[in-house]
Amino acid sequence: MTVHAAKTRNWLTRNVWVLSAVSFLQDTASELLYPLLPIYLTVVLGAPPAVVGAVEGAAEGAASLTKLAAGPLGDRFARRPLIAAGYGMAALGKVIVAVAGAWPGVLTGRVVDRVGKGIRGAPRDALLVDGIDEASRGRVFGFHRAMDTLGAVAGPLIGLAGYELLDHEIAPLLYIAIVPAALSVALVALVRERPRPVERTRRPPMAAAIRELPGRYWRVVVLLTAFAVVNFPDALILLRLKEIGFSVAEVILAYVGYNMVYALGSYPAGSLADRIPKRTVFGIGMVFFAVGYIGLGLTTDKVAAWLILGLYGLFTACTDGVGKAWISGLVPAKQQSSAQGIFQGATGFAVLSAGLWAGLLWGAKGQLPLLISGIAGGFFAAILLILSIAAWIRAKSRATSAN
């Protein structure tokens, strides 16, 4: 067996297993709360609906800002302490939400939770591919995203079951969510990090990272960030289902179904991205995005909405882990955390802006922003697929000339 073949086969390392299990537990906790928090804020705590948007907007903005800072730090300092701190803050945030007696406390907890997400994301993604051959990184991120998203299946199901068993009492469920969150923090102790040389610089970490990242990296980041401006948060997708006629339980189950498709599709998509260009798989994912958004914008049939939401799950499966694998292949090992942090922070801010403009244009049914984003997504899909076809033609031409 060649060295390359051995590296390709041995991608499922201890760290990949442990960090995937950590993500599964943390996402179980987060997604247990996610569908219930709007009800808790408005019905139990008496907050106006505008507070729901403000809480989530502030939380996601904090996460995106933190990612920009934490990414470069993960290339200058040990990554495992940053990962542990991030998951620890996420668990603390859930404690704050559970004990909060008013919506400002929930806001504080959600911000602390998402800051933790921002701290851990880029260093974790850099450690996931540490020592992994580039030809296997699609599978690594695909496996990790599958495990993470299975938490987004388990969490809402636990939340829905608890909601029914506890006679629609939400407060006890907030405490239940603390348990998997705390377990995820404990598991980080099993992560192993190899000592590595770290270049010191007098420049601030962010400035140094921006200066040193290569041009090909920035071209991909600009393209994917531009796409993220039309990829608004999934909370608005769930709102559209409610407008079509889904009950609260049906919305939660539809969300579970979407995440199940996402989880089941993530590893195959990542594996495919190790065999064909990653931009091609990402472009295919954007086709599913366009079909999902346009379909949900046009349909008023519940069965059709279920099917369309499943196709939308394939969009996330083909882009989330694949996008991270794509980014990881554009930079050397010493810049992995910086590259992931800046990419994830920039696209996070873009998604936040998408939520703002889509919310302003939402109206009574939400059809207009869905159609706008779906058409724009189709345009981005065409760009990536045309680039892939052009690259394939050039490669075939070179091969023919060489023969």
Short mmCIF file of C-alpha atoms in Angstrom, two decimals:
data_model
loop_
_atom_site.label_atom_id
_atom_site.label_comp_id
_atom_site.label_asym_id
_atom_site.label_seq_id
_atom_site.Cartn_x
_atom_site.Cartn_y
_atom_site.Cartn_z
CA MET A 1 0.00 0.00 0.00
CA THR A 2 1.40 3.43 -0.91
CA VAL A 3 1.82 6.19 1.69
CA HIS A 4 -0.87 8.23 -0.06
CA ALA A 5 -3.31 5.29 -0.02
CA ALA A 6 -2.65 4.68 3.67
CA LYS A 7 -3.32 8.33 4.52
CA THR A 8 -6.50 8.29 2.46
CA ARG A 9 -7.75 5.16 4.20
CA ASN A 10 -6.85 6.28 7.74
CA TRP A 11 -8.90 9.48 7.80
CA LEU A 12 -11.17 8.38 10.67
CA THR A 13 -8.78 9.35 13.45
CA ARG A 14 -9.30 9.57 17.21
CA ASN A 15 -9.83 13.33 16.97
CA VAL A 16 -12.41 12.96 14.20
CA TRP A 17 -14.36 10.48 16.32
CA VAL A 18 -14.12 12.50 19.54
CA LEU A 19 -14.85 15.90 18.04
CA SER A 20 -17.79 14.45 16.09
CA ALA A 21 -19.22 12.98 19.31
CA VAL A 22 -18.69 16.33 21.06
CA SER A 23 -20.57 18.12 18.27
CA PHE A 24 -23.39 15.54 18.38
CA LEU A 25 -23.96 16.14 22.11
CA GLN A 26 -23.72 19.93 21.88
CA ASP A 27 -26.07 20.09 18.90
CA THR A 28 -28.54 17.80 20.68
CA ALA A 29 -28.64 20.36 23.48
CA SER A 30 -28.85 23.38 21.17
CA GLU A 31 -31.50 21.95 18.87
CA LEU A 32 -33.60 20.74 21.79
CA LEU A 33 -34.04 24.42 22.64
CA TYR A 34 -34.12 25.98 19.16
CA PRO A 35 -37.74 25.20 18.13
CA LEU A 36 -39.06 25.87 21.66
CA LEU A 37 -37.35 29.18 22.48
CA PRO A 38 -39.70 31.36 20.38
CA ILE A 39 -42.68 29.85 22.23
CA TYR A 40 -40.92 30.22 25.59
CA LEU A 41 -40.07 33.86 24.95
CA THR A 42 -43.49 34.94 23.70
CA VAL A 43 -45.90 32.71 25.65
CA VAL A 44 -44.10 32.00 28.94
CA LEU A 45 -42.04 35.17 29.39
CA GLY A 46 -44.47 37.48 27.58
CA ALA A 47 -41.94 39.04 25.23
CA PRO A 48 -43.19 40.64 21.98
CA PRO A 49 -42.43 38.76 18.73
CA ALA A 50 -39.81 41.35 17.77
CA VAL A 51 -37.70 40.18 20.72
CA VAL A 52 -37.37 36.73 19.14
CA GLY A 53 -35.68 38.24 16.09
CA ALA A 54 -33.54 40.51 18.23
CA VAL A 55 -32.33 37.63 20.41
CA GLU A 56 -31.36 35.44 17.48
CA GLY A 57 -29.86 38.33 15.53
CA ALA A 58 -27.68 39.39 18.46
CA ALA A 59 -26.64 35.79 19.11
CA GLU A 60 -25.63 35.07 15.53
CA GLY A 61 -23.90 38.43 15.15
CA ALA A 62 -21.83 37.68 18.26
CA ALA A 63 -20.95 34.25 16.88
CA SER A 64 -19.82 35.66 13.53
CA LEU A 65 -17.70 38.39 15.12
CA THR A 66 -16.06 35.89 17.47
CA LYS A 67 -15.22 33.52 14.59
CA LEU A 68 -13.26 36.28 12.87
CA ALA A 69 -11.11 36.75 15.98
CA ALA A 70 -10.84 33.12 17.13
CA GLY A 71 -9.67 31.73 13.78
CA PRO A 72 -6.28 33.49 13.75
CA LEU A 73 -5.83 32.73 17.48
CA GLY A 74 -6.12 29.03 16.67
CA ASP A 75 -3.01 29.31 14.47
CA ARG A 76 -0.97 31.14 17.12
CA PHE A 77 -1.92 29.18 20.25
CA ALA A 78 -2.92 25.66 21.25
CA ARG A 79 -6.29 24.75 19.75
CA ARG A 80 -7.68 22.33 22.33
CA PRO A 81 -8.03 24.96 25.11
CA LEU A 82 -9.92 27.21 22.68
CA ILE A 83 -12.21 24.31 21.76
CA ALA A 84 -12.83 23.50 25.44
CA ALA A 85 -13.51 27.16 26.25
CA GLY A 86 -15.97 27.40 23.36
CA TYR A 87 -17.97 24.35 24.36
CA GLY A 88 -17.80 25.41 28.01
CA MET A 89 -19.29 28.81 27.19
CA ALA A 90 -22.02 27.14 25.15
CA ALA A 91 -22.94 24.99 28.16
CA LEU A 92 -22.86 28.06 30.43
CA GLY A 93 -25.15 29.89 28.02
CA LYS A 94 -27.73 27.11 28.32
CA VAL A 95 -27.57 27.36 32.12
CA ILE A 96 -28.23 31.11 31.89
CA VAL A 97 -31.23 30.52 29.59
CA ALA A 98 -32.64 27.91 32.00
CA VAL A 99 -32.47 30.15 35.08
CA ALA A 100 -33.56 33.35 33.30
CA GLY A 101 -36.83 34.76 34.52
CA ALA A 102 -37.16 37.41 31.79
CA TRP A 103 -36.23 37.80 28.15
CA PRO A 104 -33.02 39.85 28.76
CA GLY A 105 -31.65 36.80 30.61
CA VAL A 106 -32.45 34.60 27.61
CA LEU A 107 -30.73 37.15 25.37
CA THR A 108 -27.62 37.01 27.58
CA GLY A 109 -27.62 33.22 27.56
CA ARG A 110 -28.00 32.98 23.80
CA VAL A 111 -25.18 35.47 23.22
CA VAL A 112 -22.87 33.58 25.60
CA ASP A 113 -23.83 30.31 23.87
CA ARG A 114 -23.10 31.67 20.39
CA VAL A 115 -19.85 33.36 21.45
CA GLY A 116 -18.81 29.89 22.57
CA LYS A 117 -19.69 28.58 19.12
CA GLY A 118 -17.59 31.31 17.55
CA ILE A 119 -14.58 30.49 19.73
CA ARG A 120 -14.60 26.74 19.10
CA GLY A 121 -15.54 26.47 15.41
CA ALA A 122 -12.36 27.35 13.50
CA PRO A 123 -9.83 25.74 15.91
CA ARG A 124 -11.96 22.57 15.94
CA ASP A 125 -12.18 22.44 12.14
CA ALA A 126 -8.41 22.98 11.90
CA LEU A 127 -7.77 20.15 14.38
CA LEU A 128 -10.16 17.85 12.51
CA VAL A 129 -7.88 17.85 9.45
CA ASP A 130 -4.57 17.96 11.31
CA GLY A 131 -2.45 15.23 9.72
CA ILE A 132 -5.24 14.27 7.26
CA ASP A 133 -4.36 14.05 3.57
CA GLU A 134 -6.21 16.60 1.43
CA ALA A 135 -7.74 13.76 -0.60
CA SER A 136 -9.75 12.65 2.47
CA ARG A 137 -10.90 15.96 3.92
CA GLY A 138 -14.30 15.85 2.25
CA ARG A 139 -15.02 12.62 4.13
CA VAL A 140 -13.71 14.07 7.39
CA PHE A 141 -15.97 17.11 7.24
CA GLY A 142 -18.84 15.05 5.83
CA PHE A 143 -18.65 12.60 8.74
CA HIS A 144 -18.39 15.43 11.27
CA ARG A 145 -21.36 17.29 9.78
CA ALA A 146 -23.39 14.06 9.74
CA MET A 147 -22.74 13.47 13.45
CA ASP A 148 -23.38 17.12 14.29
CA THR A 149 -26.65 17.10 12.38
CA LEU A 150 -27.83 13.84 13.97
CA GLY A 151 -27.83 15.95 17.13
CA ALA A 152 -30.21 18.29 15.30
CA VAL A 153 -32.45 15.25 14.77
CA ALA A 154 -32.23 13.91 18.33
CA GLY A 155 -32.58 17.31 20.02
CA PRO A 156 -35.93 18.41 18.55
CA LEU A 157 -37.35 14.88 19.01
CA ILE A 158 -36.39 14.92 22.70
CA GLY A 159 -37.82 18.43 22.97
CA LEU A 160 -41.09 17.47 21.29
CA ALA A 161 -41.46 14.32 23.40
CA GLY A 162 -40.71 16.25 26.58
CA TYR A 163 -43.10 19.02 25.57
CA GLU A 164 -45.93 16.50 25.26
CA LEU A 165 -45.00 14.40 28.33
CA LEU A 166 -44.58 17.45 30.57
CA ASP A 167 -47.99 18.85 29.61
CA HIS A 168 -46.48 21.58 27.40
CA GLU A 169 -44.17 22.84 30.15
CA ILE A 170 -41.05 24.26 28.53
CA ALA A 171 -39.04 25.37 31.58
CA PRO A 172 -37.98 21.80 32.65
CA LEU A 173 -36.71 21.12 29.14
CA LEU A 174 -34.29 24.03 29.44
CA TYR A 175 -32.60 22.21 32.32
CA ILE A 176 -32.58 18.88 30.46
CA ALA A 177 -30.64 20.56 27.64
CA ILE A 178 -27.79 21.31 30.06
CA VAL A 179 -26.97 17.59 30.43
CA PRO A 180 -25.72 16.81 26.88
CA ALA A 181 -24.06 20.23 26.74
CA ALA A 182 -22.03 19.45 29.88
CA LEU A 183 -21.13 15.98 28.57
CA SER A 184 -19.80 17.54 25.37
CA VAL A 185 -17.40 19.70 27.40
CA ALA A 186 -16.14 16.67 29.33
CA LEU A 187 -15.44 14.76 26.11
CA VAL A 188 -13.04 17.47 24.88
CA ALA A 189 -10.53 16.05 27.39
CA LEU A 190 -10.10 13.07 25.05
CA VAL A 191 -8.92 15.28 22.15
CA ARG A 192 -5.23 15.05 21.33
CA GLU A 193 -3.18 17.90 19.86
CA ARG A 194 0.32 17.54 18.49
CA PRO A 195 2.87 20.23 19.38
CA ARG A 196 3.52 22.41 16.37
CA PRO A 197 5.83 25.33 15.61
CA VAL A 198 3.98 28.63 15.72
CA GLU A 199 5.31 31.72 13.99
CA ARG A 200 5.18 34.81 16.19
CA THR A 201 4.50 38.19 14.65
CA ARG A 202 4.19 41.72 15.96
CA ARG A 203 1.08 42.26 13.88
CA PRO A 204 -2.30 41.60 15.48
CA PRO A 205 -3.51 38.03 14.66
CA MET A 206 -6.30 39.22 12.37
CA ALA A 207 -4.05 41.59 10.40
CA ALA A 208 -1.37 38.93 10.02
CA ALA A 209 -3.90 36.33 8.84
CA ILE A 210 -5.47 38.65 6.26
CA ARG A 211 -2.05 39.58 4.90
CA GLU A 212 -0.78 35.99 4.61
CA LEU A 213 -3.81 34.11 3.21
CA PRO A 214 -3.41 33.40 -0.54
CA GLY A 215 -5.38 35.00 -3.35
CA ARG A 216 -7.11 31.78 -4.40
CA TYR A 217 -8.53 31.52 -0.88
CA TRP A 218 -9.93 35.05 -1.03
CA ARG A 219 -11.56 34.46 -4.43
CA VAL A 220 -13.52 31.50 -3.07
CA VAL A 221 -14.43 33.34 0.15
CA VAL A 222 -15.78 36.32 -1.80
CA LEU A 223 -17.90 34.05 -4.01
CA LEU A 224 -19.33 32.00 -1.13
CA THR A 225 -19.95 35.09 1.01
CA ALA A 226 -21.84 36.71 -1.88
CA PHE A 227 -24.02 33.60 -2.07
CA ALA A 228 -24.61 33.67 1.70
CA VAL A 229 -26.26 37.11 1.33
CA VAL A 230 -29.26 35.30 -0.21
CA ASN A 231 -29.14 32.30 2.16
CA PHE A 232 -31.32 33.52 5.02
CA PRO A 233 -31.67 31.72 8.39
CA ASP A 234 -33.71 28.51 8.57
CA ALA A 235 -36.05 30.12 11.11
CA LEU A 236 -37.70 31.93 8.19
CA ILE A 237 -38.08 28.64 6.33
CA LEU A 238 -39.91 27.25 9.36
CA LEU A 239 -42.07 30.37 9.44
CA ARG A 240 -43.01 29.72 5.81
CA LEU A 241 -44.14 26.18 6.76
CA LYS A 242 -46.35 27.67 9.47
CA GLU A 243 -47.88 30.01 6.87
CA ILE A 244 -48.56 27.06 4.55
CA GLY A 245 -50.60 25.46 7.34
CA PHE A 246 -48.22 23.31 9.42
CA SER A 247 -49.03 22.95 13.13
CA VAL A 248 -46.30 23.55 15.75
CA ALA A 249 -45.68 19.79 16.04
CA GLU A 250 -45.60 19.44 12.24
CA VAL A 251 -43.09 22.29 11.95
CA ILE A 252 -40.80 20.57 14.47
CA LEU A 253 -41.16 17.21 12.68
CA ALA A 254 -40.50 18.85 9.32
CA TYR A 255 -37.36 20.40 10.81
CA VAL A 256 -36.32 16.95 12.03
CA GLY A 257 -36.93 15.51 8.56
CA TYR A 258 -34.81 18.24 6.96
CA ASN A 259 -31.98 17.52 9.40
CA MET A 260 -32.26 13.79 8.79
CA VAL A 261 -31.75 14.31 5.04
CA TYR A 262 -28.88 16.70 5.82
CA ALA A 263 -27.25 14.14 8.14
CA LEU A 264 -27.66 11.18 5.80
CA GLY A 265 -26.39 13.16 2.80
CA SER A 266 -23.35 14.79 4.42
CA TYR A 267 -20.90 11.88 4.31
CA PRO A 268 -21.75 10.79 0.73
CA ALA A 269 -21.42 14.40 -0.41
CA GLY A 270 -18.08 14.72 1.36
CA SER A 271 -16.87 11.44 -0.12
CA LEU A 272 -17.92 12.60 -3.59
CA ALA A 273 -16.02 15.86 -3.04
CA ASP A 274 -12.85 13.78 -2.52
CA ARG A 275 -13.32 12.31 -6.00
CA ILE A 276 -14.50 15.27 -8.10
CA PRO A 277 -13.82 19.01 -7.69
CA LYS A 278 -15.36 20.42 -4.53
CA ARG A 279 -16.76 23.41 -6.39
CA THR A 280 -18.77 20.95 -8.52
CA VAL A 281 -20.38 19.34 -5.47
CA PHE A 282 -21.01 22.81 -4.00
CA GLY A 283 -22.62 23.88 -7.29
CA ILE A 284 -24.89 20.82 -7.22
CA GLY A 285 -25.87 21.83 -3.69
CA MET A 286 -26.81 25.29 -4.93
CA VAL A 287 -29.13 23.68 -7.48
CA PHE A 288 -30.96 22.03 -4.57
CA PHE A 289 -31.00 25.42 -2.81
CA ALA A 290 -32.67 27.06 -5.82
CA VAL A 291 -35.24 24.26 -6.12
CA GLY A 292 -35.95 24.40 -2.38
CA TYR A 293 -36.43 28.15 -2.12
CA ILE A 294 -38.40 28.56 -5.33
CA GLY A 295 -40.50 25.50 -4.51
CA LEU A 296 -41.35 26.70 -1.01
CA GLY A 297 -42.07 30.14 -2.40
CA LEU A 298 -44.61 28.79 -4.89
CA THR A 299 -46.28 25.84 -3.17
CA THR A 300 -49.19 25.98 -0.75
CA ASP A 301 -49.50 22.17 -0.52
CA LYS A 302 -48.22 20.54 2.69
CA VAL A 303 -47.14 17.28 1.04
CA ALA A 304 -45.20 19.17 -1.62
CA ALA A 305 -43.61 21.30 1.11
CA TRP A 306 -42.39 18.15 2.90
CA LEU A 307 -40.76 16.87 -0.30
CA ILE A 308 -39.23 20.24 -1.16
CA LEU A 309 -37.81 20.55 2.35
CA GLY A 310 -36.10 17.19 1.84
CA LEU A 311 -34.45 18.51 -1.33
CA TYR A 312 -33.39 21.59 0.63
CA GLY A 313 -31.67 19.22 3.11
CA LEU A 314 -29.53 17.98 0.21
CA PHE A 315 -28.39 21.58 -0.37
CA THR A 316 -26.94 21.78 3.15
CA ALA A 317 -25.44 18.29 2.86
CA CYS A 318 -23.63 19.28 -0.36
CA THR A 319 -22.34 22.64 0.87
CA ASP A 320 -21.70 22.79 4.63
CA GLY A 321 -18.93 20.23 5.13
CA VAL A 322 -17.86 20.46 1.48
CA GLY A 323 -17.36 24.22 1.82
CA LYS A 324 -15.07 23.70 4.83
CA ALA A 325 -13.15 20.99 3.00
CA TRP A 326 -12.82 23.29 -0.03
CA ILE A 327 -11.44 26.08 2.14
CA SER A 328 -9.03 23.74 3.95
CA GLY A 329 -7.45 22.72 0.63
CA LEU A 330 -6.64 26.30 -0.31
CA VAL A 331 -4.22 27.05 2.55
CA PRO A 332 -1.27 25.32 4.26
CA ALA A 333 -1.55 23.62 7.68
CA LYS A 334 -0.30 26.63 9.61
CA GLN A 335 -3.20 28.78 8.34
CA GLN A 336 -6.08 26.31 8.73
CA SER A 337 -7.73 27.95 11.74
CA SER A 338 -7.38 31.49 10.34
CA ALA A 339 -8.84 30.41 7.01
CA GLN A 340 -11.84 28.69 8.59
CA GLY A 341 -12.50 31.48 11.09
CA ILE A 342 -12.47 34.30 8.54
CA PHE A 343 -14.54 32.26 6.06
CA GLN A 344 -17.14 31.22 8.64
CA GLY A 345 -17.28 34.69 10.19
CA ALA A 346 -17.74 36.43 6.83
CA THR A 347 -20.46 34.03 5.68
CA GLY A 348 -22.10 34.26 9.10
CA PHE A 349 -22.43 38.03 8.79
CA ALA A 350 -23.77 37.55 5.26
CA VAL A 351 -26.45 35.14 6.50
CA LEU A 352 -27.34 37.64 9.22
CA SER A 353 -27.78 40.37 6.59
CA ALA A 354 -29.88 37.95 4.54
CA GLY A 355 -32.17 37.49 7.51
CA LEU A 356 -32.57 41.25 7.83
CA TRP A 357 -33.48 41.98 4.20
CA ALA A 358 -35.66 38.88 3.93
CA GLY A 359 -37.47 39.81 7.13
CA LEU A 360 -38.18 43.30 5.83
CA LEU A 361 -39.59 41.90 2.56
CA TRP A 362 -41.38 38.95 4.16
CA GLY A 363 -44.91 40.36 4.19
CA ALA A 364 -47.83 38.03 4.86
CA LYS A 365 -46.58 34.91 3.07
CA GLY A 366 -42.81 35.22 2.59
CA GLN A 367 -42.99 34.33 -1.09
CA LEU A 368 -41.04 37.29 -2.50
CA PRO A 369 -37.75 36.81 -0.58
CA LEU A 370 -37.89 33.05 -1.20
CA LEU A 371 -38.23 33.58 -4.94
CA ILE A 372 -35.52 36.26 -5.02
CA SER A 373 -33.07 34.01 -3.14
CA GLY A 374 -33.99 30.94 -5.18
CA ILE A 375 -33.33 32.71 -8.48
CA ALA A 376 -30.06 34.17 -7.16
CA GLY A 377 -29.04 30.70 -5.91
CA GLY A 378 -29.65 29.29 -9.38
CA PHE A 379 -27.37 32.00 -10.79
CA PHE A 380 -24.55 31.08 -8.38
CA ALA A 381 -25.08 27.38 -9.17
CA ALA A 382 -24.69 28.12 -12.88
CA ILE A 383 -21.43 30.03 -12.25
CA LEU A 384 -19.86 27.16 -10.30
CA LEU A 385 -21.02 24.43 -12.66
CA ILE A 386 -19.88 26.37 -15.75
CA LEU A 387 -16.46 26.88 -14.13
CA SER A 388 -16.30 23.16 -13.38
CA ILE A 389 -17.22 22.20 -16.93
CA ALA A 390 -14.67 24.66 -18.33
CA ALA A 391 -11.94 23.22 -16.07
CA TRP A 392 -12.85 19.68 -17.16
CA ILE A 393 -12.65 20.66 -20.85
CA ARG A 394 -9.23 22.26 -20.29
CA ALA A 395 -7.99 19.14 -18.49
CA LYS A 396 -9.22 16.86 -21.29
CA SER A 397 -7.60 19.13 -23.86
CA ARG A 398 -4.24 19.03 -22.05
CA ALA A 399 -4.46 15.24 -21.73
CA THR A 400 -5.21 14.91 -25.46
CA SER A 401 -2.30 17.20 -26.35
CA ALA A 402 0.05 15.23 -24.12
CA ASN A 403 -0.88 12.02 -25.90
#
